[in-house]
PDB file of C-alpha atoms in Angstrom:
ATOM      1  CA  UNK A   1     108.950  82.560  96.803  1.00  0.00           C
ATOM      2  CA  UNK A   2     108.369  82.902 100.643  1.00  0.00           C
ATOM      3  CA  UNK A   3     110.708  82.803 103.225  1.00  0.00           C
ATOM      4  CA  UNK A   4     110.368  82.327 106.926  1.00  0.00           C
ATOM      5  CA  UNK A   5     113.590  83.176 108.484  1.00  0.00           C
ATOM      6  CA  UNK A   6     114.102  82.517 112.209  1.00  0.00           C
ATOM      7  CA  UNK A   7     116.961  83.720 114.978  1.00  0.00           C
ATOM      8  CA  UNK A   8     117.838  84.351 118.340  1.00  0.00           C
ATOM      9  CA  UNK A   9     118.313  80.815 119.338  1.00  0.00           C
ATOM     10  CA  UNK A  10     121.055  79.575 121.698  1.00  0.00           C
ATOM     11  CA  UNK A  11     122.386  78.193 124.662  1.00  0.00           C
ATOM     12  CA  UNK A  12     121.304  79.259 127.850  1.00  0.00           C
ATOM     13  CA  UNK A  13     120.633  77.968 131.491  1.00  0.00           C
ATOM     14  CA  UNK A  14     118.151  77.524 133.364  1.00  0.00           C
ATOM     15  CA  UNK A  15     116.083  80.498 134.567  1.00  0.00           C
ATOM     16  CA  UNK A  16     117.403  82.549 131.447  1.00  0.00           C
ATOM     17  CA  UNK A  17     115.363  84.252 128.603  1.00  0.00           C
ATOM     18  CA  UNK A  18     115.556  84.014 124.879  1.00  0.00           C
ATOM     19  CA  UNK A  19     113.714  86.113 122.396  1.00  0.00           C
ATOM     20  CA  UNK A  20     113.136  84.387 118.632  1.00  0.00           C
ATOM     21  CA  UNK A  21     112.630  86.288 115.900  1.00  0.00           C
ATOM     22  CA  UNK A  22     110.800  85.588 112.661  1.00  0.00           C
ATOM     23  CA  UNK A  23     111.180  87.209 109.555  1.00  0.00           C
ATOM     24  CA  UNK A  24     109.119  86.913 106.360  1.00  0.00           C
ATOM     25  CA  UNK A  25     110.158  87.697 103.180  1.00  0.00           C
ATOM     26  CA  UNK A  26     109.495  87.402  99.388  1.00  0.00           C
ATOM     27  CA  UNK A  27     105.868  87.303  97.984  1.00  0.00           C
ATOM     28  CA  UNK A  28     103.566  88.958 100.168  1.00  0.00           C
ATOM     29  CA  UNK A  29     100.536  86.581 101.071  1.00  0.00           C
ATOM     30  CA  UNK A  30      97.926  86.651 103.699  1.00  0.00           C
ATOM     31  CA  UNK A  31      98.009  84.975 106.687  1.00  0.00           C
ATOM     32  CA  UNK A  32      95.716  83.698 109.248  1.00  0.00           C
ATOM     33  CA  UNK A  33      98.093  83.629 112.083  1.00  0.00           C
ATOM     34  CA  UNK A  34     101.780  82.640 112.714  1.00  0.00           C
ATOM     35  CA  UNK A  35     103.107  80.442 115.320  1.00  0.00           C
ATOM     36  CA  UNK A  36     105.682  78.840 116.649  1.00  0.00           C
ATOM     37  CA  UNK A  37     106.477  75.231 117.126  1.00  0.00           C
ATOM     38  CA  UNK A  38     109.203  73.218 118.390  1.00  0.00           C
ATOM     39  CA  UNK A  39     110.796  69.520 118.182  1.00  0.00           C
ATOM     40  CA  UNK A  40     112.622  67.937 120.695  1.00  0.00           C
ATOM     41  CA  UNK A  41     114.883  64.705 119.871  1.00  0.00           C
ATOM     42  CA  UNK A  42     113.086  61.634 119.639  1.00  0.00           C
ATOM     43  CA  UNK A  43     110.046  63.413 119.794  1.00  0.00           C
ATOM     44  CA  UNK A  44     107.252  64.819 117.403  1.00  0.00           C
ATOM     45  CA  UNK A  45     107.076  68.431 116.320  1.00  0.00           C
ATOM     46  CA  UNK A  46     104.237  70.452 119.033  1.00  0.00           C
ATOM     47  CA  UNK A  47     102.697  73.804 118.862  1.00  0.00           C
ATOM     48  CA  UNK A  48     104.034  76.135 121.316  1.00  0.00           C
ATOM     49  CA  UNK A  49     102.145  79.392 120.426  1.00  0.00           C
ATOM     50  CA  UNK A  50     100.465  81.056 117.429  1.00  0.00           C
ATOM     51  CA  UNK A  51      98.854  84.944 116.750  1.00  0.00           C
ATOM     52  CA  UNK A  52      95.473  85.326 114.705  1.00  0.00           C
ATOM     53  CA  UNK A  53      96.677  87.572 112.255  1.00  0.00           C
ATOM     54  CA  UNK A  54      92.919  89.175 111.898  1.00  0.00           C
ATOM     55  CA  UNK A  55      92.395  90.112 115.976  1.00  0.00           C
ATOM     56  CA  UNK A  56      96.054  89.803 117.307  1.00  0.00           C
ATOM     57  CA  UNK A  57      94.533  86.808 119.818  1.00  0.00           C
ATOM     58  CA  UNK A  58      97.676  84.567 120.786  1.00  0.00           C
ATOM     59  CA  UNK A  59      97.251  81.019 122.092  1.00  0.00           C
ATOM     60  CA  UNK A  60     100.094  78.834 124.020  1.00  0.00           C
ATOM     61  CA  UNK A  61     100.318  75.358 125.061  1.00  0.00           C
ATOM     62  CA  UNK A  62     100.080  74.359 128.583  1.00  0.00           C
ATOM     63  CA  UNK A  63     103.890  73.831 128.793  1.00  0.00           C
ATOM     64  CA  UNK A  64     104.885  77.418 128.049  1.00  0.00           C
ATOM     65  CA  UNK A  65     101.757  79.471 129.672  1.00  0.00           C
ATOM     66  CA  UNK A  66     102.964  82.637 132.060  1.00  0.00           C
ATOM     67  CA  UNK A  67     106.200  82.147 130.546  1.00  0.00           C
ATOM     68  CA  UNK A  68     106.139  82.289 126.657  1.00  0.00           C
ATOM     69  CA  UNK A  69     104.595  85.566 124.938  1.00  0.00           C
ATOM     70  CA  UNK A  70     103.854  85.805 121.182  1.00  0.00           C
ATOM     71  CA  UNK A  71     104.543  89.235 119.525  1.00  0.00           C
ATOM     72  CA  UNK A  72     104.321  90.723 115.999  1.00  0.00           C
ATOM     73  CA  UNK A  73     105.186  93.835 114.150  1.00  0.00           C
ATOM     74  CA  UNK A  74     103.302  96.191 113.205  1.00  0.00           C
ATOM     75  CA  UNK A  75     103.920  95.756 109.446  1.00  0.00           C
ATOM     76  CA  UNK A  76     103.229  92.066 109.646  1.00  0.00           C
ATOM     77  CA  UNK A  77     106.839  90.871 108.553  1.00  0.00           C
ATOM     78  CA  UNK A  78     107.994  89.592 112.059  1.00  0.00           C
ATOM     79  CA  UNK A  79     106.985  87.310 115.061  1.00  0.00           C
ATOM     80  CA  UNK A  80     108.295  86.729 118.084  1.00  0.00           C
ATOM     81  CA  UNK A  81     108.381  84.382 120.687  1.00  0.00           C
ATOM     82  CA  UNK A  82     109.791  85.821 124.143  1.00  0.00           C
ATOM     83  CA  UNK A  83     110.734  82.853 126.392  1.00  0.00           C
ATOM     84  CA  UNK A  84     111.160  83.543 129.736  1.00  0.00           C
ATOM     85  CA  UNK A  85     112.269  81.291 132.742  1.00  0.00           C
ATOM     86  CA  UNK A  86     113.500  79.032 130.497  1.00  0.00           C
ATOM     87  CA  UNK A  87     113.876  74.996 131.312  1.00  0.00           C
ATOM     88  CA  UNK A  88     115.838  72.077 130.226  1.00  0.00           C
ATOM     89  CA  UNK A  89     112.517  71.174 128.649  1.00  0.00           C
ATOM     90  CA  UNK A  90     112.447  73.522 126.638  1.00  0.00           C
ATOM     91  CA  UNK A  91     115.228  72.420 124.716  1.00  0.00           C
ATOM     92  CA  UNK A  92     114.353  71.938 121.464  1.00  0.00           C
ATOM     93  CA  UNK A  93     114.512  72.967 117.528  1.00  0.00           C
ATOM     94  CA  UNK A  94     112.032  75.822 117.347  1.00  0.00           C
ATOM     95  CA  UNK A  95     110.099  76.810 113.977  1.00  0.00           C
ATOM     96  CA  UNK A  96     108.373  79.265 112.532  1.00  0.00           C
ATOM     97  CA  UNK A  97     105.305  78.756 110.456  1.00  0.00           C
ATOM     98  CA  UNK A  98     102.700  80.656 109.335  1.00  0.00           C
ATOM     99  CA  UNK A  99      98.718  79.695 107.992  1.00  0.00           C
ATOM    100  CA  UNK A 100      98.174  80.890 104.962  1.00  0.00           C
ATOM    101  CA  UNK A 101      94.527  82.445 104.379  1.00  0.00           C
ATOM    102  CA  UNK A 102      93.281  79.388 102.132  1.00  0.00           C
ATOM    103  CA  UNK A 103      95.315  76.742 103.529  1.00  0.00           C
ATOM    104  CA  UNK A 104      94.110  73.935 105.931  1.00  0.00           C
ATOM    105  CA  UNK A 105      96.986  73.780 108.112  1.00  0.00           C
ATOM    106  CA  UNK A 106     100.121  76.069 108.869  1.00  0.00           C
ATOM    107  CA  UNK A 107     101.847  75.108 104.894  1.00  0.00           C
ATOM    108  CA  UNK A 108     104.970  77.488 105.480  1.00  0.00           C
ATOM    109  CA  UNK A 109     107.845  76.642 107.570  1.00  0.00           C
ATOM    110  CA  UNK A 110     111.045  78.136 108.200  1.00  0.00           C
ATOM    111  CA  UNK A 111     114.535  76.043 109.043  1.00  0.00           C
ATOM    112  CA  UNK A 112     114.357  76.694 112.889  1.00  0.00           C
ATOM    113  CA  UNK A 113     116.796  77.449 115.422  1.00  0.00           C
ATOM    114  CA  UNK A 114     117.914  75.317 117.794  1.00  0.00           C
ATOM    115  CA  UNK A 115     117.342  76.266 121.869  1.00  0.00           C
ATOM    116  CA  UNK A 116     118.965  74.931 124.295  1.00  0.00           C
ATOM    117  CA  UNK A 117     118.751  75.167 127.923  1.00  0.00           C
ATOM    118  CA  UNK A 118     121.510  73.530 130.751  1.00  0.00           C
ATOM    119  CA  UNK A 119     120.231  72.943 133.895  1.00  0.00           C
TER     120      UNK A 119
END
């Protein structure tokens, strides 16, 4: 069994910086790249970055460009998400998944942690 374990959320204000962590455990598999994601209440779960596992390239949405940077380990058994400048808009549940090598879509999720951020 795989696990996707994230931490580091909080509650910050505006302005402030956060640093998630993701770690994987279990059954090694492959992936083709990790990202993170977030959901907002009353709203639908959005991509906020991911890292192609094969070239280390890292993609963001719009929202969190220049202030949002995607990091791994060297091992492959953590990702990161460093959030700077943070905004109420930002508030939000924030998950880890990754894309297994096979899969369609990102297929494992972890529980997320919850961000917050007071204006």
């Amino acid at each position: 069994q795989v696990r996707l374990v994230e931490s580091g959320g909080g509650e910050v204000q505006s302005g402030a910086s956060l640093r998630l962590s993701c770690t994987v455990s279990g059954r090694p598999f492959s992936a083709y790249a990790m990202g993170w994601f977030r959901q907002a209440p009353g709203k639908e779960r959005e991509f906020v970055a991911s890292k192609r596992w094969s070239n280390g390239d890292s993609y963001y949405a719009d929202s969190v460009k220049g202030r949002f940077t995607v990091s791994r380990d060297k091992l492959g058994k953590s990702v990161y998400l460093q959030m700077n400048d943070l905004k109420p808009e930002d508030t939000a549940v924030y998950y880890c998944s990754a894309h297994r090598v096979g899969a369609d879509a990102y297929d494992l999720w972890g529980q997320g942690t919850q961000v917050t951020v007071s204006s």
